[in-house]
Amino acid sequence: MFRLSATVALLATALAVAVPAGSAAAAGPGSPPDVAVIGHRGSGNMAPENTLASVRLALKQGADYVENDIMRTKDGQLVVTHDLSLARTTNVEQVFPERTTYQVADYTLAEIKRLDAGSWFGSEYAGQRILTLREWVEAVGSSAGMLLEAKDPWAFPGIETDIDKELRSIPTFVQALRKGRVIMQAGDEAWLRSFHQLAPDVPVALLYYTRPTDEQLVAASTWLDAVNPALGNIDEAIVDRTHELGLKTYVWTVNFGGDMNRGIDWGVDGIITDYPGVLADVLRTR
Ligand code: G3P
Ligand code: CA
């Protein structure tokens, strides 16, 4: 897996230099475009997603922000993992062969901490653990911003209260928030509205899984800070409209240089990528 990922990264870099760079988003002659490099699940295709190794690699590769996915354990602890089931990214089936469910919500934090969250990706990552939200925040520290995502919040009733309470008890988070380096995103609009009511000082971004309509963008401008669509679902007109409405836009999940350059040319505010190092290179060489 690691070797394949490294090959894809090299290919992405090669494609990046092959695509002529435009200048639409450039801040001025010779200065790099002002586009945030956002490491998806850390450096999500170069190290086991959402682990300490992945966060550290993203920071080393020049991420301005690190993205994550937040869920809740059976005993109410917040952890950083993407799937409702632990089966894809851990050895839960080997550690708990007698259990009939592998859902995050059915395991305590102590049980989850017994799982290896790195070996599925590569033997060199054996022993990586699923991080608590607190550990993840400390790992990002003051080195980068935080793009936090409440993943499938419908499965964790009341998680907005838990997230708000936990984050505010972490001095590193409080500092990052004060410096404007925190965004909370979700694909569940009703959930995001609940979180926003609870924590109006935390910037919020809604994920879009289709091309946002103009009606949706106008509505978004009444309460959101950013709209976050898949790059493949939008075009330059959408980016222009978000900016006209005073919104920012962070697009996902962009892994090839040609696509990165397309988003940069359109003037997006940030690009969420599994290869933050490649995006940082693309931005440096424009
Ligand atoms: O940050 C956007 C992206 O993470 C949404 O998709 O499934 O990777 O959480 P997913
Ligand atoms: Ca995510």
Tab-separated table of C-alpha atoms and ligand atoms in Angstrom:
chain	number	residue	atom	x	y	z
A	1	MET	CA	0.000	0.000	0.000
A	2	PHE	CA	2.742	2.407	0.960
A	3	ARG	CA	4.696	1.768	-2.231
A	4	LEU	CA	1.580	2.199	-4.357
A	5	SER	CA	0.769	5.463	-2.596
A	6	ALA	CA	4.283	6.748	-3.081
A	7	THR	CA	4.028	5.906	-6.784
A	8	VAL	CA	0.724	7.756	-7.077
A	9	ALA	CA	2.306	10.761	-5.353
A	10	LEU	CA	5.183	10.748	-7.827
A	11	LEU	CA	2.716	10.507	-10.704
A	12	ALA	CA	0.688	13.360	-9.251
A	13	THR	CA	3.828	15.480	-9.010
A	14	ALA	CA	4.789	14.634	-12.585
A	15	LEU	CA	1.340	15.619	-13.813
A	16	ALA	CA	1.558	18.792	-11.772
A	17	VAL	CA	4.657	20.013	-13.569
A	18	ALA	CA	3.240	18.946	-16.948
A	19	VAL	CA	0.177	21.176	-16.582
A	20	PRO	CA	0.781	24.851	-17.317
A	21	ALA	CA	0.027	26.980	-14.312
A	22	GLY	CA	-2.345	29.902	-14.615
A	23	SER	CA	-2.130	33.069	-12.594
A	24	ALA	CA	-5.748	33.794	-11.658
A	25	ALA	CA	-5.204	33.146	-7.948
A	26	ALA	CA	-1.714	34.588	-7.696
A	27	ALA	CA	-1.287	37.299	-5.078
A	28	GLY	CA	1.113	39.222	-7.325
A	29	PRO	CA	3.967	38.679	-9.746
A	30	GLY	CA	6.286	36.030	-8.359
A	31	SER	CA	4.280	35.423	-5.201
A	32	PRO	CA	2.613	32.050	-4.601
A	33	PRO	CA	-1.186	31.779	-4.823
A	34	ASP	CA	-2.982	32.168	-1.516
A	35	VAL	CA	-4.477	28.687	-1.342
A	36	ALA	CA	-4.467	26.662	1.881
A	37	VAL	CA	-2.877	23.217	1.733
A	38	ILE	CA	-5.224	20.935	3.695
A	39	GLY	CA	-4.017	17.427	4.505
A	40	HIS	CA	-6.975	15.027	4.183
A	41	ARG	CA	-6.993	12.672	7.192
A	42	GLY	CA	-3.409	13.907	7.652
A	43	SER	CA	-1.354	12.788	4.691
A	44	GLY	CA	-4.057	10.237	4.032
A	45	ASN	CA	-2.584	8.252	1.165
A	46	MET	CA	1.023	8.318	2.379
A	47	ALA	CA	0.460	7.100	5.963
A	48	PRO	CA	-2.423	5.384	7.786
A	49	GLU	CA	-5.250	7.932	7.788
A	50	ASN	CA	-5.993	10.020	10.875
A	51	THR	CA	-3.132	8.497	12.912
A	52	LEU	CA	-0.294	10.371	14.584
A	53	ALA	CA	2.019	9.232	11.759
A	54	SER	CA	-0.356	10.726	9.200
A	55	VAL	CA	-0.754	14.030	11.060
A	56	ARG	CA	3.010	14.363	11.534
A	57	LEU	CA	3.686	13.600	7.886
A	58	ALA	CA	1.137	16.185	6.751
A	59	LEU	CA	2.841	18.826	8.913
A	60	LYS	CA	6.255	17.829	7.573
A	61	GLN	CA	4.942	18.042	4.016
A	62	GLY	CA	3.784	21.625	4.518
A	63	ALA	CA	0.071	21.359	5.335
A	64	ASP	CA	-1.496	24.670	6.403
A	65	TYR	CA	-4.456	22.747	7.840
A	66	VAL	CA	-5.026	19.138	8.821
A	67	GLU	CA	-8.469	17.589	8.268
A	68	ASN	CA	-9.975	14.829	10.428
A	69	ASP	CA	-13.115	12.807	11.184
A	70	ILE	CA	-14.635	12.743	14.674
A	71	MET	CA	-16.728	9.937	16.211
A	72	ARG	CA	-17.678	8.805	19.733
A	73	THR	CA	-16.936	5.594	21.620
A	74	LYS	CA	-19.343	3.494	23.695
A	75	ASP	CA	-18.129	5.247	26.868
A	76	GLY	CA	-18.539	8.724	25.417
A	77	GLN	CA	-14.953	9.512	24.405
A	78	LEU	CA	-14.263	11.418	21.184
A	79	VAL	CA	-11.937	9.694	18.728
A	80	VAL	CA	-10.595	10.462	15.272
A	81	THR	CA	-11.551	7.830	12.722
A	82	HIS	CA	-13.482	7.888	9.459
A	83	ASP	CA	-15.667	4.789	9.181
A	84	LEU	CA	-18.538	3.794	11.457
A	85	SER	CA	-16.915	0.343	11.475
A	86	LEU	CA	-13.414	-0.269	12.795
A	87	ALA	CA	-12.842	-3.158	10.384
A	88	ARG	CA	-11.175	-1.374	7.446
A	89	THR	CA	-8.478	0.527	9.325
A	90	THR	CA	-7.737	-1.675	12.339
A	91	ASN	CA	-7.215	-5.313	13.345
A	92	VAL	CA	-10.451	-5.348	15.369
A	93	GLU	CA	-11.489	-8.701	13.891
A	94	GLN	CA	-8.319	-10.351	15.216
A	95	VAL	CA	-8.332	-8.636	18.615
A	96	PHE	CA	-12.049	-9.212	19.300
A	97	PRO	CA	-12.952	-12.367	17.318
A	98	GLU	CA	-15.895	-13.114	19.597
A	99	ARG	CA	-17.643	-9.781	18.952
A	100	THR	CA	-20.440	-9.567	16.406
A	101	THR	CA	-20.169	-5.831	15.738
A	102	TYR	CA	-17.203	-3.681	14.812
A	103	GLN	CA	-18.914	-0.311	15.151
A	104	VAL	CA	-16.923	2.463	16.854
A	105	ALA	CA	-19.982	3.195	19.007
A	106	ASP	CA	-19.928	-0.352	20.419
A	107	TYR	CA	-16.341	-0.196	21.752
A	108	THR	CA	-14.950	1.603	24.781
A	109	LEU	CA	-11.911	3.815	24.422
A	110	ALA	CA	-9.805	1.256	26.309
A	111	GLU	CA	-10.843	-1.405	23.778
A	112	ILE	CA	-10.194	0.885	20.816
A	113	LYS	CA	-6.745	1.750	22.163
A	114	ARG	CA	-5.832	-1.976	21.944
A	115	LEU	CA	-6.275	-1.895	18.173
A	116	ASP	CA	-3.477	-1.522	15.641
A	117	ALA	CA	-4.494	1.259	13.262
A	118	GLY	CA	-1.313	1.183	11.182
A	119	SER	CA	-0.534	-2.366	10.014
A	120	TRP	CA	-3.362	-2.453	7.456
A	121	PHE	CA	-1.493	0.323	5.635
A	122	GLY	CA	2.064	-0.948	5.998
A	123	SER	CA	4.111	-2.980	8.467
A	124	GLU	CA	6.287	0.052	9.210
A	125	TYR	CA	3.208	1.630	10.811
A	126	ALA	CA	2.466	-1.261	13.189
A	127	GLY	CA	1.395	0.051	16.585
A	128	GLN	CA	-0.212	3.269	15.375
A	129	ARG	CA	-3.353	3.857	17.428
A	130	ILE	CA	-6.667	5.565	16.845
A	131	LEU	CA	-6.222	9.017	18.405
A	132	THR	CA	-8.585	10.714	20.803
A	133	LEU	CA	-9.701	14.157	19.647
A	134	ARG	CA	-7.537	15.623	22.400
A	135	GLU	CA	-4.442	13.733	21.195
A	136	TRP	CA	-5.142	14.823	17.629
A	137	VAL	CA	-5.449	18.501	18.606
A	138	GLU	CA	-2.182	18.272	20.556
A	139	ALA	CA	-0.494	16.606	17.559
A	140	VAL	CA	-1.514	19.405	15.194
A	141	GLY	CA	-0.591	21.886	17.910
A	142	SER	CA	0.293	25.349	16.743
A	143	SER	CA	1.962	24.078	13.564
A	144	ALA	CA	-1.162	24.202	11.406
A	145	GLY	CA	-4.853	24.962	11.395
A	146	MET	CA	-7.571	22.409	12.163
A	147	LEU	CA	-10.315	21.387	9.736
A	148	LEU	CA	-12.462	19.298	12.056
A	149	GLU	CA	-15.215	17.107	10.654
A	150	ALA	CA	-18.077	15.563	12.598
A	151	LYS	CA	-18.410	12.326	10.653
A	152	ASP	CA	-21.875	10.749	10.441
A	153	PRO	CA	-23.083	12.706	13.503
A	154	TRP	CA	-26.554	11.151	13.191
A	155	ALA	CA	-24.987	7.998	14.672
A	156	PHE	CA	-23.861	9.864	17.811
A	157	PRO	CA	-26.808	11.808	19.257
A	158	GLY	CA	-25.717	14.920	21.140
A	159	ILE	CA	-22.119	14.720	19.898
A	160	GLU	CA	-22.180	18.479	19.209
A	161	THR	CA	-22.270	19.137	22.962
A	162	ASP	CA	-19.451	16.653	23.599
A	163	ILE	CA	-17.267	18.133	20.859
A	164	ASP	CA	-17.819	21.702	22.009
A	165	LYS	CA	-17.097	20.838	25.653
A	166	GLU	CA	-14.026	18.754	24.891
A	167	LEU	CA	-12.453	21.236	22.471
A	168	ARG	CA	-12.858	24.162	24.853
A	169	SER	CA	-11.050	22.206	27.572
A	170	ILE	CA	-7.926	21.928	25.371
A	171	PRO	CA	-5.725	25.059	25.619
A	172	THR	CA	-4.119	24.308	22.223
A	173	PHE	CA	-7.561	24.425	20.626
A	174	VAL	CA	-8.551	27.612	22.415
A	175	GLN	CA	-5.379	29.283	21.155
A	176	ALA	CA	-5.927	28.048	17.590
A	177	LEU	CA	-9.509	29.323	17.672
A	178	ARG	CA	-8.327	32.712	18.880
A	179	LYS	CA	-5.865	32.845	15.983
A	180	GLY	CA	-8.600	31.997	13.449
A	181	ARG	CA	-7.111	28.607	12.624
A	182	VAL	CA	-10.116	26.360	13.231
A	183	ILE	CA	-13.020	25.322	10.992
A	184	MET	CA	-15.759	22.819	11.835
A	185	GLN	CA	-17.238	21.064	8.819
A	186	ALA	CA	-19.976	18.475	8.361
A	187	GLY	CA	-22.108	17.051	5.581
A	188	ASP	CA	-25.181	17.030	7.813
A	189	GLU	CA	-26.697	20.518	7.649
A	190	ALA	CA	-29.089	20.050	10.571
A	191	TRP	CA	-26.242	18.866	12.762
A	192	LEU	CA	-23.998	21.748	11.702
A	193	ARG	CA	-26.749	24.239	12.569
A	194	SER	CA	-27.022	22.701	16.053
A	195	PHE	CA	-23.273	22.962	16.525
A	196	HIS	CA	-23.280	26.543	15.243
A	197	GLN	CA	-25.973	27.533	17.755
A	198	LEU	CA	-23.904	26.016	20.534
A	199	ALA	CA	-20.576	27.444	19.352
A	200	PRO	CA	-21.226	30.571	17.254
A	201	ASP	CA	-17.562	31.624	17.542
A	202	VAL	CA	-16.325	28.558	15.634
A	203	PRO	CA	-16.277	29.042	11.831
A	204	VAL	CA	-18.450	26.469	10.052
A	205	ALA	CA	-18.344	24.882	6.597
A	206	LEU	CA	-20.937	22.634	4.983
A	207	LEU	CA	-19.860	19.748	2.743
A	208	TYR	CA	-21.758	19.469	-0.555
A	209	TYR	CA	-22.018	16.171	-2.404
A	210	THR	CA	-23.555	17.687	-5.549
A	211	ARG	CA	-23.154	21.030	-7.325
A	212	PRO	CA	-24.575	23.673	-4.964
A	213	THR	CA	-27.481	25.610	-6.446
A	214	ASP	CA	-27.554	29.408	-6.322
A	215	GLU	CA	-30.411	29.179	-3.836
A	216	GLN	CA	-28.246	27.002	-1.577
A	217	LEU	CA	-25.301	29.404	-1.854
A	218	VAL	CA	-27.446	32.411	-0.965
A	219	ALA	CA	-28.863	30.517	2.030
A	220	ALA	CA	-25.330	29.447	3.004
A	221	SER	CA	-24.195	33.065	3.076
A	222	THR	CA	-26.629	33.808	5.907
A	223	TRP	CA	-24.808	31.580	8.411
A	224	LEU	CA	-21.847	29.654	7.001
A	225	ASP	CA	-18.227	30.738	6.636
A	226	ALA	CA	-17.443	28.316	3.825
A	227	VAL	CA	-19.005	25.906	1.362
A	228	ASN	CA	-16.951	22.777	0.713
A	229	PRO	CA	-17.889	20.894	-2.460
A	230	ALA	CA	-16.030	18.171	-4.361
A	231	LEU	CA	-13.859	19.860	-6.996
A	232	GLY	CA	-15.394	17.632	-9.675
A	233	ASN	CA	-18.885	19.000	-8.970
A	234	ILE	CA	-18.101	22.668	-9.482
A	235	ASP	CA	-16.582	25.171	-11.883
A	236	GLU	CA	-15.101	28.661	-11.746
A	237	ALA	CA	-18.572	30.274	-11.713
A	238	ILE	CA	-19.351	28.568	-8.389
A	239	VAL	CA	-16.084	29.782	-6.882
A	240	ASP	CA	-16.785	33.335	-8.068
A	241	ARG	CA	-20.319	33.208	-6.669
A	242	THR	CA	-19.160	31.946	-3.248
A	243	HIS	CA	-16.728	34.851	-3.075
A	244	GLU	CA	-19.361	37.358	-4.221
A	245	LEU	CA	-21.513	36.141	-1.327
A	246	GLY	CA	-18.668	36.569	1.154
A	247	LEU	CA	-18.067	32.841	1.557
A	248	LYS	CA	-14.873	30.843	1.287
A	249	THR	CA	-14.597	27.508	-0.472
A	250	TYR	CA	-12.376	24.543	0.359
A	251	VAL	CA	-12.605	21.783	-2.239
A	252	TRP	CA	-12.038	18.024	-1.846
A	253	THR	CA	-10.426	15.549	-2.363
A	254	VAL	CA	-7.936	16.662	-4.988
A	255	ASN	CA	-5.005	14.320	-5.561
A	256	PHE	CA	-3.611	15.085	-9.014
A	257	GLY	CA	-1.563	18.074	-10.039
A	258	GLY	CA	-3.744	18.986	-13.022
A	259	ASP	CA	-6.816	19.154	-10.792
A	260	MET	CA	-4.908	21.102	-8.138
A	261	ASN	CA	-3.893	23.671	-10.759
A	262	ARG	CA	-7.492	23.878	-11.996
A	263	GLY	CA	-8.746	24.691	-8.484
A	264	ILE	CA	-5.935	27.185	-7.954
A	265	ASP	CA	-6.722	28.878	-11.284
A	266	TRP	CA	-10.348	29.221	-10.198
A	267	GLY	CA	-9.246	30.919	-6.978
A	268	VAL	CA	-10.418	28.398	-4.381
A	269	ASP	CA	-9.417	29.251	-0.819
A	270	GLY	CA	-8.070	25.825	0.036
A	271	ILE	CA	-7.605	22.342	-1.360
A	272	ILE	CA	-8.155	19.199	0.689
A	273	THR	CA	-5.778	16.499	-0.529
A	274	ASP	CA	-4.369	13.122	0.432
A	275	TYR	CA	-1.011	14.429	-0.835
A	276	PRO	CA	-0.310	17.748	0.941
A	277	GLY	CA	3.341	17.523	-0.114
A	278	VAL	CA	2.373	17.432	-3.786
A	279	LEU	CA	0.038	20.425	-3.400
A	280	ALA	CA	2.725	22.363	-1.528
A	281	ASP	CA	5.115	21.633	-4.445
A	282	VAL	CA	2.511	22.676	-7.013
A	283	LEU	CA	1.977	25.987	-5.222
A	284	ARG	CA	5.725	26.576	-4.868
A	285	THR	CA	6.417	26.002	-8.549
A	286	ARG	CA	3.676	28.181	-10.015
B	1	G3P	O1	-12.882	17.092	3.855
B	1	G3P	C1	-13.751	16.591	2.897
B	1	G3P	C2	-13.817	15.109	2.913
B	1	G3P	O2	-13.144	14.615	4.023
B	1	G3P	C3	-15.192	14.554	2.904
B	1	G3P	O3	-15.146	13.184	2.647
B	1	G3P	O4	-15.476	10.890	3.351
B	1	G3P	O5	-13.199	11.802	3.308
B	1	G3P	O6	-14.777	12.527	5.053
B	1	G3P	P1	-14.615	12.073	3.645
B	2	CA	CA	-13.369	13.881	6.329
